[in-house]
PDB file of C-alpha atoms in Angstrom:
ATOM      1  CA  MET A   1       0.000   0.000   0.000  1.00 50.00           C
ATOM      2  CA  ASN A   2       2.817   2.326   0.827  1.00 55.00           C
ATOM      3  CA  THR A   3       4.453   1.469  -2.479  1.00 57.00           C
ATOM      4  CA  LYS A   4       1.317   2.411  -4.377  1.00 55.00           C
ATOM      5  CA  LYS A   5       1.032   5.728  -2.561  1.00 57.00           C
ATOM      6  CA  LEU A   6       4.693   6.487  -3.284  1.00 57.00           C
ATOM      7  CA  THR A   7       4.198   5.765  -6.966  1.00 61.00           C
ATOM      8  CA  VAL A   8       1.137   8.027  -7.155  1.00 55.00           C
ATOM      9  CA  VAL A   9       2.932  10.884  -5.411  1.00 54.00           C
ATOM     10  CA  THR A  10       5.904  10.522  -7.733  1.00 59.00           C
ATOM     11  CA  LEU A  11       3.699  10.730 -10.845  1.00 56.00           C
ATOM     12  CA  ILE A  12       1.928  13.800  -9.478  1.00 57.00           C
ATOM     13  CA  LEU A  13       5.220  15.584  -8.837  1.00 54.00           C
ATOM     14  CA  LEU A  14       6.547  14.760 -12.347  1.00 54.00           C
ATOM     15  CA  SER A  15       3.351  16.013 -13.937  1.00 57.00           C
ATOM     16  CA  ALA A  16       3.542  19.222 -11.970  1.00 52.00           C
ATOM     17  CA  LYS A  17       7.191  19.719 -12.927  1.00 53.00           C
ATOM     18  CA  ILE A  18       6.443  19.243 -16.618  1.00 49.00           C
ATOM     19  CA  SER A  19       3.434  21.563 -16.412  1.00 50.00           C
ATOM     20  CA  PHE A  20       5.460  24.329 -14.778  1.00 47.00           C
ATOM     21  CA  ALA A  21       8.447  23.766 -17.098  1.00 48.00           C
ATOM     22  CA  ASP A  22       6.539  24.277 -20.389  1.00 49.00           C
ATOM     23  CA  PRO A  23       5.470  27.843 -19.673  1.00 49.00           C
ATOM     24  CA  LEU A  24       8.977  28.702 -18.529  1.00 46.00           C
ATOM     25  CA  ILE A  25      10.500  27.468 -21.781  1.00 44.00           C
ATOM     26  CA  LYS A  26       7.896  29.270 -23.852  1.00 47.00           C
ATOM     27  CA  LYS A  27       8.376  32.395 -21.777  1.00 45.00           C
ATOM     28  CA  GLU A  28      12.102  32.297 -22.412  1.00 49.00           C
ATOM     29  CA  ASP A  29      11.706  31.565 -26.137  1.00 50.00           C
ATOM     30  CA  LYS A  30       9.101  34.224 -26.844  1.00 48.00           C
ATOM     31  CA  PRO A  31      11.351  37.284 -26.376  1.00 54.00           C
ATOM     32  CA  ILE A  32      13.980  35.726 -28.669  1.00 52.00           C
ATOM     33  CA  ILE A  33      11.423  35.209 -31.439  1.00 52.00           C
ATOM     34  CA  ASN A  34      10.093  38.724 -31.041  1.00 57.00           C
ATOM     35  CA  GLN A  35      13.622  40.128 -31.010  1.00 58.00           C
ATOM     36  CA  VAL A  36      14.538  38.422 -34.297  1.00 57.00           C
ATOM     37  CA  SER A  37      11.281  39.517 -35.896  1.00 73.00           C
ATOM     38  CA  GLU A  38      11.752  43.168 -34.882  1.00 76.00           C
ATOM     39  CA  GLU A  39      15.346  43.160 -36.172  1.00 75.00           C
ATOM     40  CA  THR A  40      14.234  41.710 -39.488  1.00 73.00           C
ATOM     41  CA  GLN A  41      11.477  44.263 -39.828  1.00 72.00           C
ATOM     42  CA  LYS A  42      13.911  47.056 -39.062  1.00 71.00           C
ATOM     43  CA  ASN A  43      16.377  45.797 -41.668  1.00 67.00           C
ATOM     44  CA  ASN A  44      13.626  45.434 -44.255  1.00 65.00           C
ATOM     45  CA  ALA A  45      12.447  48.954 -43.534  1.00 64.00           C
ATOM     46  CA  GLU A  46      15.979  50.294 -43.996  1.00 61.00           C
ATOM     47  CA  LEU A  47      16.313  48.433 -47.309  1.00 51.00           C
ATOM     48  CA  GLU A  48      12.969  49.707 -48.526  1.00 54.00           C
ATOM     49  CA  LYS A  49      13.966  53.228 -47.603  1.00 53.00           C
ATOM     50  CA  TYR A  50      17.309  52.847 -49.387  1.00 46.00           C
ATOM     51  CA  TYR A  51      15.822  51.461 -52.592  1.00 41.00           C
ATOM     52  CA  ALA A  52      13.098  54.076 -52.548  1.00 45.00           C
ATOM     53  CA  LYS A  53      15.828  56.694 -52.811  1.00 51.00           C
ATOM     54  CA  LEU A  54      17.217  54.846 -55.824  1.00 54.00           C
ATOM     55  CA  LYS A  55      13.904  54.793 -57.647  1.00 63.00           C
ATOM     56  CA  TYR A  56      15.686  56.901 -60.272  1.00 65.00           C
ATOM     57  CA  PRO A  57      19.333  55.802 -60.028  1.00 74.00           C
ATOM     58  CA  PRO A  58      22.385  57.134 -61.885  1.00 83.00           C
ATOM     59  CA  GLY A  59      22.660  55.976 -65.471  1.00 89.00           C
ATOM     60  CA  PHE A  60      20.181  55.375 -68.233  1.00 92.00           C
ATOM     61  CA  TYR A  61      16.917  53.510 -67.583  1.00 90.00           C
ATOM     62  CA  GLU A  62      13.328  53.293 -68.737  1.00 90.00           C
ATOM     63  CA  GLY A  63      11.648  56.606 -67.991  1.00 89.00           C
ATOM     64  CA  ALA A  64      14.833  58.695 -67.873  1.00 91.00           C
ATOM     65  CA  PHE A  65      14.541  62.133 -69.494  1.00 93.00           C
ATOM     66  CA  LEU A  66      17.881  63.682 -70.461  1.00 95.00           C
ATOM     67  CA  ILE A  67      18.454  67.200 -71.776  1.00 96.00           C
ATOM     68  CA  SER A  68      21.974  67.906 -73.002  1.00 97.00           C
ATOM     69  CA  PHE A  69      23.959  70.687 -74.632  1.00 97.00           C
ATOM     70  CA  MET A  70      27.164  70.112 -76.576  1.00 97.00           C
ATOM     71  CA  GLY A  71      29.547  72.252 -78.540  1.00 96.00           C
ATOM     72  CA  GLY A  72      32.447  71.424 -80.796  1.00 95.00           C
ATOM     73  CA  GLY A  73      33.748  71.596 -84.319  1.00 89.00           C
ATOM     74  CA  THR A  74      33.203  70.122 -87.754  1.00 88.00           C
ATOM     75  CA  LEU A  75      35.986  67.932 -89.117  1.00 87.00           C
ATOM     76  CA  ALA A  76      36.979  66.964 -92.672  1.00 86.00           C
ATOM     77  CA  PRO A  77      34.006  68.406 -94.611  1.00 90.00           C
ATOM     78  CA  SER A  78      33.491  66.958 -98.067  1.00 93.00           C
ATOM     79  CA  GLY A  79      30.795  66.320-100.652  1.00 95.00           C
ATOM     80  CA  SER A  80      29.646  67.912-103.886  1.00 96.00           C
ATOM     81  CA  PHE A  81      28.785  71.210-102.142  1.00 96.00           C
ATOM     82  CA  ILE A  82      32.440  71.732-101.162  1.00 95.00           C
ATOM     83  CA  SER A  83      33.945  70.259-104.327  1.00 95.00           C
ATOM     84  CA  HIS A  84      31.794  72.521-106.522  1.00 96.00           C
ATOM     85  CA  GLU A  85      32.961  75.660-104.694  1.00 95.00           C
ATOM     86  CA  LYS A  86      36.587  74.552-104.944  1.00 94.00           C
ATOM     87  CA  ASN A  87      36.169  73.927-108.677  1.00 96.00           C
ATOM     88  CA  TYR A  88      34.722  77.425-108.981  1.00 95.00           C
ATOM     89  CA  ASP A  89      37.822  78.788-107.205  1.00 95.00           C
ATOM     90  CA  ASN A  90      40.099  76.940-109.645  1.00 94.00           C
ATOM     91  CA  SER A  91      38.181  78.372-112.611  1.00 93.00           C
ATOM     92  CA  LEU A  92      38.379  81.877-111.137  1.00 92.00           C
ATOM     93  CA  GLN A  93      42.087  81.479-110.474  1.00 92.00           C
ATOM     94  CA  TYR A  94      42.694  80.761-114.144  1.00 91.00           C
ATOM     95  CA  LYS A  95      40.681  83.841-115.163  1.00 89.00           C
ATOM     96  CA  VAL A  96      42.588  86.041-112.707  1.00 89.00           C
ATOM     97  CA  VAL A  97      46.013  84.786-113.789  1.00 87.00           C
ATOM     98  CA  THR A  98      45.165  85.228-117.476  1.00 87.00           C
ATOM     99  CA  LYS A  99      43.647  88.661-116.731  1.00 84.00           C
ATOM    100  CA  GLU A 100      40.198  87.775-118.009  1.00 84.00           C
ATOM    101  CA  VAL A 101      38.840  89.649-114.983  1.00 84.00           C
ATOM    102  CA  GLY A 102      39.749  93.212-114.117  1.00 76.00           C
ATOM    103  CA  GLN A 103      42.171  94.312-111.396  1.00 73.00           C
ATOM    104  CA  ASP A 104      42.395  97.970-112.398  1.00 70.00           C
ATOM    105  CA  TYR A 105      42.320  99.096-108.768  1.00 65.00           C
ATOM    106  CA  TYR A 106      46.025  98.149-108.335  1.00 60.00           C
ATOM    107  CA  PRO A 107      48.566 100.901-109.079  1.00 57.00           C
ATOM    108  CA  GLN A 108      49.804 100.557-112.635  1.00 53.00           C
ATOM    109  CA  SER A 109      53.410 100.528-111.434  1.00 46.00           C
ATOM    110  CA  SER A 110      52.805  97.421-109.275  1.00 52.00           C
ATOM    111  CA  MET A 111      51.620  95.243-112.192  1.00 55.00           C
ATOM    112  CA  ARG A 112      53.147  95.129-115.641  1.00 56.00           C
ATOM    113  CA  ASN A 113      51.138  93.942-118.593  1.00 63.00           C
ATOM    114  CA  ASP A 114      53.343  90.896-119.014  1.00 63.00           C
ATOM    115  CA  GLN A 115      52.782  89.785-115.406  1.00 72.00           C
ATOM    116  CA  PRO A 116      49.941  87.438-114.430  1.00 77.00           C
ATOM    117  CA  GLY A 117      47.112  88.746-112.306  1.00 77.00           C
ATOM    118  CA  LEU A 118      47.290  88.588-108.504  1.00 82.00           C
ATOM    119  CA  TYR A 119      45.517  85.584-107.048  1.00 87.00           C
ATOM    120  CA  PHE A 120      45.453  84.270-103.484  1.00 90.00           C
ATOM    121  CA  LYS A 121      44.882  80.632-102.560  1.00 91.00           C
ATOM    122  CA  PRO A 122      41.517  80.149-100.797  1.00 94.00           C
ATOM    123  CA  THR A 123      41.175  78.457 -97.396  1.00 93.00           C
ATOM    124  CA  TYR A 124      38.160  76.588 -96.010  1.00 93.00           C
ATOM    125  CA  THR A 125      37.676  76.397 -92.239  1.00 91.00           C
ATOM    126  CA  PRO A 126      34.792  74.666 -90.426  1.00 89.00           C
ATOM    127  CA  GLY A 127      32.975  76.796 -87.894  1.00 87.00           C
ATOM    128  CA  VAL A 128      31.735  76.047 -84.397  1.00 89.00           C
ATOM    129  CA  ALA A 129      28.898  73.534 -84.048  1.00 93.00           C
ATOM    130  CA  SER A 130      26.317  73.448 -81.247  1.00 96.00           C
ATOM    131  CA  GLN A 131      23.718  70.819 -80.414  1.00 96.00           C
ATOM    132  CA  PHE A 132      20.751  70.311 -78.052  1.00 97.00           C
ATOM    133  CA  ASP A 133      19.485  66.783 -77.373  1.00 98.00           C
ATOM    134  CA  PHE A 134      16.196  65.749 -75.761  1.00 97.00           C
ATOM    135  CA  GLU A 135      16.141  62.021 -74.992  1.00 97.00           C
ATOM    136  CA  TYR A 136      13.533  59.856 -73.248  1.00 96.00           C
ATOM    137  CA  GLY A 137      14.131  56.314 -71.985  1.00 94.00           C
ATOM    138  CA  TRP A 138      11.549  54.401 -74.002  1.00 95.00           C
ATOM    139  CA  LYS A 139      12.943  51.045 -72.887  1.00 94.00           C
ATOM    140  CA  GLU A 140      15.647  49.939 -70.437  1.00 91.00           C
ATOM    141  CA  LYS A 141      18.351  50.308 -73.106  1.00 95.00           C
ATOM    142  CA  ILE A 142      16.614  52.293 -75.864  1.00 97.00           C
ATOM    143  CA  GLY A 143      16.057  56.035 -75.963  1.00 97.00           C
ATOM    144  CA  LEU A 144      14.004  58.186 -78.335  1.00 98.00           C
ATOM    145  CA  GLY A 145      13.961  61.942 -78.801  1.00 98.00           C
ATOM    146  CA  PHE A 146      15.052  64.764 -81.064  1.00 97.00           C
ATOM    147  CA  THR A 147      18.095  66.943 -81.750  1.00 98.00           C
ATOM    148  CA  VAL A 148      18.429  70.628 -82.640  1.00 97.00           C
ATOM    149  CA  MET A 149      21.806  71.416 -84.205  1.00 97.00           C
ATOM    150  CA  GLN A 150      23.626  74.291 -85.869  1.00 95.00           C
ATOM    151  CA  ASN A 151      26.905  74.090 -87.784  1.00 94.00           C
ATOM    152  CA  SER A 152      28.741  76.312 -90.231  1.00 93.00           C
ATOM    153  CA  MET A 153      31.667  76.570 -92.603  1.00 94.00           C
ATOM    154  CA  ASN A 154      33.750  79.582 -93.562  1.00 94.00           C
ATOM    155  CA  ALA A 155      36.006  80.339 -96.502  1.00 94.00           C
ATOM    156  CA  LYS A 156      38.583  83.034 -97.071  1.00 95.00           C
ATOM    157  CA  ARG A 157      38.825  83.583-100.813  1.00 94.00           C
ATOM    158  CA  GLN A 158      38.554  85.986-103.700  1.00 92.00           C
ATOM    159  CA  ASP A 159      35.432  86.193-105.791  1.00 92.00           C
ATOM    160  CA  VAL A 160      33.964  88.234-108.581  1.00 90.00           C
ATOM    161  CA  ILE A 161      32.313  91.367-107.224  1.00 85.00           C
ATOM    162  CA  PRO A 162      28.659  90.974-108.290  1.00 77.00           C
ATOM    163  CA  GLY A 163      26.998  93.891-110.058  1.00 69.00           C
ATOM    164  CA  LEU A 164      30.110  96.096-110.198  1.00 69.00           C
ATOM    165  CA  SER A 165      30.073  96.094-113.964  1.00 67.00           C
ATOM    166  CA  TYR A 166      27.858  94.218-116.389  1.00 70.00           C
ATOM    167  CA  TYR A 167      30.421  94.355-119.217  1.00 74.00           C
ATOM    168  CA  LYS A 168      33.559  93.485-117.271  1.00 79.00           C
ATOM    169  CA  GLU A 169      34.118  91.319-114.214  1.00 84.00           C
ATOM    170  CA  TYR A 170      36.218  92.567-111.301  1.00 86.00           C
ATOM    171  CA  VAL A 171      37.648  90.318-108.644  1.00 89.00           C
ATOM    172  CA  ASP A 172      38.301  91.101-104.993  1.00 88.00           C
ATOM    173  CA  PRO A 173      41.762  92.630-104.550  1.00 86.00           C
ATOM    174  CA  ILE A 174      42.387  90.484-101.442  1.00 87.00           C
ATOM    175  CA  PRO A 175      40.604  87.426 -99.993  1.00 92.00           C
ATOM    176  CA  ARG A 176      37.521  88.136 -97.907  1.00 92.00           C
ATOM    177  CA  GLU A 177      36.053  86.053 -95.080  1.00 93.00           C
ATOM    178  CA  ARG A 178      32.753  84.468 -96.094  1.00 92.00           C
ATOM    179  CA  THR A 179      30.279  82.102 -94.492  1.00 94.00           C
ATOM    180  CA  ILE A 180      29.610  79.661 -97.294  1.00 94.00           C
ATOM    181  CA  TYR A 181      27.346  77.428 -95.213  1.00 96.00           C
ATOM    182  CA  ARG A 182      25.290  77.807 -92.046  1.00 96.00           C
ATOM    183  CA  GLY A 183      22.775  75.083 -91.335  1.00 96.00           C
ATOM    184  CA  ASN A 184      20.057  74.625 -88.730  1.00 97.00           C
ATOM    185  CA  SER A 185      18.668  71.124 -88.440  1.00 97.00           C
ATOM    186  CA  MET A 186      16.064  69.290 -86.407  1.00 97.00           C
ATOM    187  CA  SER A 187      16.149  65.518 -86.411  1.00 98.00           C
ATOM    188  CA  PHE A 188      14.704  62.544 -84.577  1.00 98.00           C
ATOM    189  CA  LEU A 189      17.163  60.428 -82.627  1.00 97.00           C
ATOM    190  CA  ALA A 190      17.281  56.838 -81.415  1.00 98.00           C
ATOM    191  CA  THR A 191      19.911  55.624 -78.946  1.00 98.00           C
ATOM    192  CA  TYR A 192      21.081  52.280 -77.631  1.00 98.00           C
ATOM    193  CA  HIS A 193      22.641  52.087 -74.144  1.00 97.00           C
ATOM    194  CA  PRO A 194      24.271  48.651 -73.593  1.00 97.00           C
ATOM    195  CA  VAL A 195      25.087  49.309 -69.910  1.00 93.00           C
ATOM    196  CA  PRO A 196      22.030  50.911 -68.236  1.00 91.00           C
ATOM    197  CA  ARG A 197      21.956  52.081 -64.596  1.00 89.00           C
ATOM    198  CA  ASN A 198      25.664  52.811 -64.508  1.00 90.00           C
ATOM    199  CA  PHE A 199      27.749  55.913 -63.871  1.00 91.00           C
ATOM    200  CA  PHE A 200      29.596  55.258 -67.154  1.00 94.00           C
ATOM    201  CA  ASP A 201      26.965  55.144 -69.883  1.00 96.00           C
ATOM    202  CA  PRO A 202      28.303  54.490 -73.421  1.00 97.00           C
ATOM    203  CA  TYR A 203      25.763  54.670 -76.223  1.00 98.00           C
ATOM    204  CA  LEU A 204      25.189  54.512 -79.979  1.00 98.00           C
ATOM    205  CA  VAL A 205      22.982  57.056 -81.714  1.00 98.00           C
ATOM    206  CA  ALA A 206      21.274  57.468 -85.106  1.00 98.00           C
ATOM    207  CA  ARG A 207      19.565  60.634 -86.372  1.00 98.00           C
ATOM    208  CA  ALA A 208      17.424  61.669 -89.347  1.00 98.00           C
ATOM    209  CA  GLY A 209      15.663  64.948 -90.019  1.00 98.00           C
ATOM    210  CA  VAL A 210      15.453  68.171 -92.019  1.00 98.00           C
ATOM    211  CA  VAL A 211      17.848  71.096 -92.406  1.00 98.00           C
ATOM    212  CA  SER A 212      17.535  74.705 -93.545  1.00 97.00           C
ATOM    213  CA  PHE A 213      20.654  76.611 -94.520  1.00 97.00           C
ATOM    214  CA  THR A 214      22.090  79.854 -95.844  1.00 96.00           C
ATOM    215  CA  GLY A 215      25.535  80.875 -97.068  1.00 95.00           C
ATOM    216  CA  GLU A 216      27.154  81.591-100.405  1.00 93.00           C
ATOM    217  CA  ALA A 217      27.223  79.347-103.452  1.00 93.00           C
ATOM    218  CA  HIS A 218      27.454  79.503-107.227  1.00 92.00           C
ATOM    219  CA  SER A 219      25.161  77.826-109.720  1.00 91.00           C
ATOM    220  CA  GLY A 220      27.981  77.125-112.158  1.00 91.00           C
ATOM    221  CA  LEU A 221      31.765  77.109-112.437  1.00 90.00           C
ATOM    222  CA  THR A 222      31.844  80.705-113.699  1.00 88.00           C
ATOM    223  CA  HIS A 223      30.258  83.839-112.334  1.00 85.00           C
ATOM    224  CA  ASP A 224      26.739  84.620-113.503  1.00 83.00           C
ATOM    225  CA  ARG A 225      26.814  88.312-114.420  1.00 80.00           C
ATOM    226  CA  PHE A 226      23.033  88.509-114.160  1.00 80.00           C
ATOM    227  CA  VAL A 227      23.061  87.992-110.377  1.00 81.00           C
ATOM    228  CA  TYR A 228      23.772  90.704-107.807  1.00 82.00           C
ATOM    229  CA  SER A 229      24.499  88.379-104.904  1.00 86.00           C
ATOM    230  CA  ASN A 230      25.905  84.911-104.293  1.00 90.00           C
ATOM    231  CA  GLN A 231      23.749  84.515-101.194  1.00 93.00           C
ATOM    232  CA  ILE A 232      21.965  81.169-100.972  1.00 95.00           C
ATOM    233  CA  THR A 233      18.178  81.488-101.023  1.00 94.00           C
ATOM    234  CA  SER A 234      15.496  78.899-100.188  1.00 95.00           C
ATOM    235  CA  GLY A 235      18.088  76.474 -98.853  1.00 96.00           C
ATOM    236  CA  ILE A 236      16.514  73.282 -97.527  1.00 97.00           C
ATOM    237  CA  GLY A 237      17.350  69.596 -97.364  1.00 97.00           C
ATOM    238  CA  SER A 238      17.552  66.445 -95.275  1.00 98.00           C
ATOM    239  CA  ILE A 239      20.188  65.153 -92.867  1.00 97.00           C
ATOM    240  CA  VAL A 240      21.097  61.697 -91.579  1.00 98.00           C
ATOM    241  CA  GLY A 241      23.813  60.772 -89.112  1.00 97.00           C
ATOM    242  CA  ALA A 242      25.254  58.124 -86.836  1.00 98.00           C
ATOM    243  CA  GLY A 243      27.628  58.322 -83.915  1.00 97.00           C
ATOM    244  CA  ALA A 244      28.853  57.068 -80.569  1.00 98.00           C
ATOM    245  CA  GLY A 245      29.138  58.809 -77.224  1.00 97.00           C
ATOM    246  CA  LEU A 246      29.694  58.489 -73.503  1.00 97.00           C
ATOM    247  CA  ASN A 247      27.692  59.925 -70.602  1.00 97.00           C
ATOM    248  CA  ILE A 248      29.604  60.219 -67.318  1.00 96.00           C
ATOM    249  CA  TYR A 249      27.290  60.793 -64.340  1.00 94.00           C
ATOM    250  CA  LEU A 250      28.651  63.069 -61.619  1.00 92.00           C
ATOM    251  CA  GLY A 251      25.603  62.223 -59.528  1.00 84.00           C
ATOM    252  CA  ARG A 252      22.040  61.190 -60.169  1.00 83.00           C
ATOM    253  CA  TYR A 253      21.050  64.566 -61.613  1.00 86.00           C
ATOM    254  CA  PHE A 254      23.717  65.688 -64.098  1.00 91.00           C
ATOM    255  CA  GLY A 255      26.997  64.794 -65.757  1.00 96.00           C
ATOM    256  CA  ILE A 256      29.317  65.429 -68.695  1.00 97.00           C
ATOM    257  CA  LYS A 257      29.233  63.832 -72.121  1.00 97.00           C
ATOM    258  CA  ALA A 258      31.267  63.488 -75.298  1.00 97.00           C
ATOM    259  CA  GLU A 259      30.145  62.376 -78.745  1.00 98.00           C
ATOM    260  CA  VAL A 260      31.578  61.801 -82.233  1.00 97.00           C
ATOM    261  CA  ASP A 261      29.217  61.789 -85.244  1.00 97.00           C
ATOM    262  CA  TYR A 262      29.172  61.444 -89.005  1.00 96.00           C
ATOM    263  CA  TYR A 263      26.554  63.469 -90.907  1.00 97.00           C
ATOM    264  CA  ARG A 264      25.469  63.450 -94.523  1.00 97.00           C
ATOM    265  CA  GLU A 265      23.273  66.267 -95.793  1.00 97.00           C
ATOM    266  CA  PHE A 266      21.301  66.429 -99.041  1.00 98.00           C
ATOM    267  CA  LEU A 267      20.901  70.092 -99.963  1.00 97.00           C
ATOM    268  CA  LYS A 268      19.006  72.072-102.573  1.00 96.00           C
ATOM    269  CA  ALA A 269      18.450  75.792-103.124  1.00 96.00           C
ATOM    270  CA  ASP A 270      17.553  78.297-105.823  1.00 93.00           C
ATOM    271  CA  GLN A 271      21.182  78.201-106.964  1.00 92.00           C
ATOM    272  CA  PHE A 272      21.370  74.410-107.420  1.00 93.00           C
ATOM    273  CA  SER A 273      19.118  71.364-107.532  1.00 92.00           C
ATOM    274  CA  MET A 274      20.969  68.888-105.300  1.00 94.00           C
ATOM    275  CA  ARG A 275      24.354  68.810-103.575  1.00 97.00           C
ATOM    276  CA  THR A 276      25.718  66.839-100.655  1.00 97.00           C
ATOM    277  CA  LEU A 277      27.710  67.870 -97.609  1.00 96.00           C
ATOM    278  CA  ASN A 278      29.519  65.283 -95.487  1.00 96.00           C
ATOM    279  CA  SER A 279      31.210  66.005 -92.181  1.00 93.00           C
ATOM    280  CA  TYR A 280      32.458  64.539 -88.932  1.00 93.00           C
ATOM    281  CA  GLN A 281      31.748  66.299 -85.657  1.00 94.00           C
ATOM    282  CA  ALA A 282      33.451  66.031 -82.272  1.00 95.00           C
ATOM    283  CA  MET A 283      31.324  67.417 -79.438  1.00 96.00           C
ATOM    284  CA  ILE A 284      31.568  67.760 -75.659  1.00 97.00           C
ATOM    285  CA  GLY A 285      29.041  69.114 -73.197  1.00 98.00           C
ATOM    286  CA  VAL A 286      26.811  68.570 -70.153  1.00 97.00           C
ATOM    287  CA  PHE A 287      23.452  66.931 -69.470  1.00 97.00           C
ATOM    288  CA  VAL A 288      20.707  66.939 -66.822  1.00 94.00           C
ATOM    289  CA  ASN A 289      18.389  64.059 -65.908  1.00 91.00           C
ATOM    290  CA  LEU A 290      15.040  65.771 -65.377  1.00 89.00           C
ATOM    291  CA  SER A 291      13.433  62.581 -64.017  1.00 84.00           C
ATOM    292  CA  ASN A 292      15.794  62.615 -61.045  1.00 72.00           C
ATOM    293  CA  VAL A 293      15.420  66.365 -60.565  1.00 68.00           C
ATOM    294  CA  GLN A 294      11.636  66.018 -60.459  1.00 58.00           C
ATOM    295  CA  TYR A 295      11.870  63.127 -57.998  1.00 58.00           C
ATOM    296  CA  ARG A 296      14.214  65.162 -55.786  1.00 59.00           C
ATOM    297  CA  LEU A 297      11.764  68.069 -55.748  1.00 54.00           C
ATOM    298  CA  GLU A 298       8.947  65.713 -54.778  1.00 54.00           C
ATOM    299  CA  GLN A 299      10.859  64.713 -51.632  1.00 54.00           C
ATOM    300  CA  TYR A 300      10.564  68.228 -50.196  1.00 54.00           C
TER     301      TYR A 300
END
């Protein structure tokens, strides 16, 4: 009987110990679980806050809106527009040397009749080019937009003085500086950015559009005595180009850029039906990402 009572008491004590032990274990475990959960939530909140700031990160991406300005120079111009003017200069040189055009303004003592006329070699110098680009991130790596560009070309050369005399042509005594071409173009652009969302953003670009231009040109290889000006009128045409460039972000809002392009222009005016002008351009400038600027303003 005593043995039975002892066994019953022992079972009761073990049951009580287990019953009291379970809550203690759970009580000890509960703060640890809560502590881990709070730490995780805090970390997740910090990450969400961090990535929210990078909603518009540096580099190119879908939805980016870049406005850029570049300036530079035109290199190695060529094409039928230039070659025609140079052929005109060669024809005029022959007429000056053979005295088919007048140079009576020189003192008679400085030029004998047996001497050739005075002619100076012409020089052609490209002018400064400027360009505005407006580009929108249509896709992650593809941008669309438009370009407004101006470029020019100067020449220092002699020419027949229009309208001085209908019966006899007179040439400039010394070369004069002339703007033979000044074009203003507006073209659509498409870009490809192989490395989006990066501080160093190389890209390829293609453009196509229209151009209006002024300057000086001749309809033929000899001077037309019926005209009173060599000024180009009604100059219009089309322009296509391709190039490569690099955007370097100095932050999420702006940066510097450089670009090299090849352009081909198809020109026509009252003085001629169709001539081409080819050129390379090297440009450098700055850009602003308006998407990031707008997002920054929204944070205030």
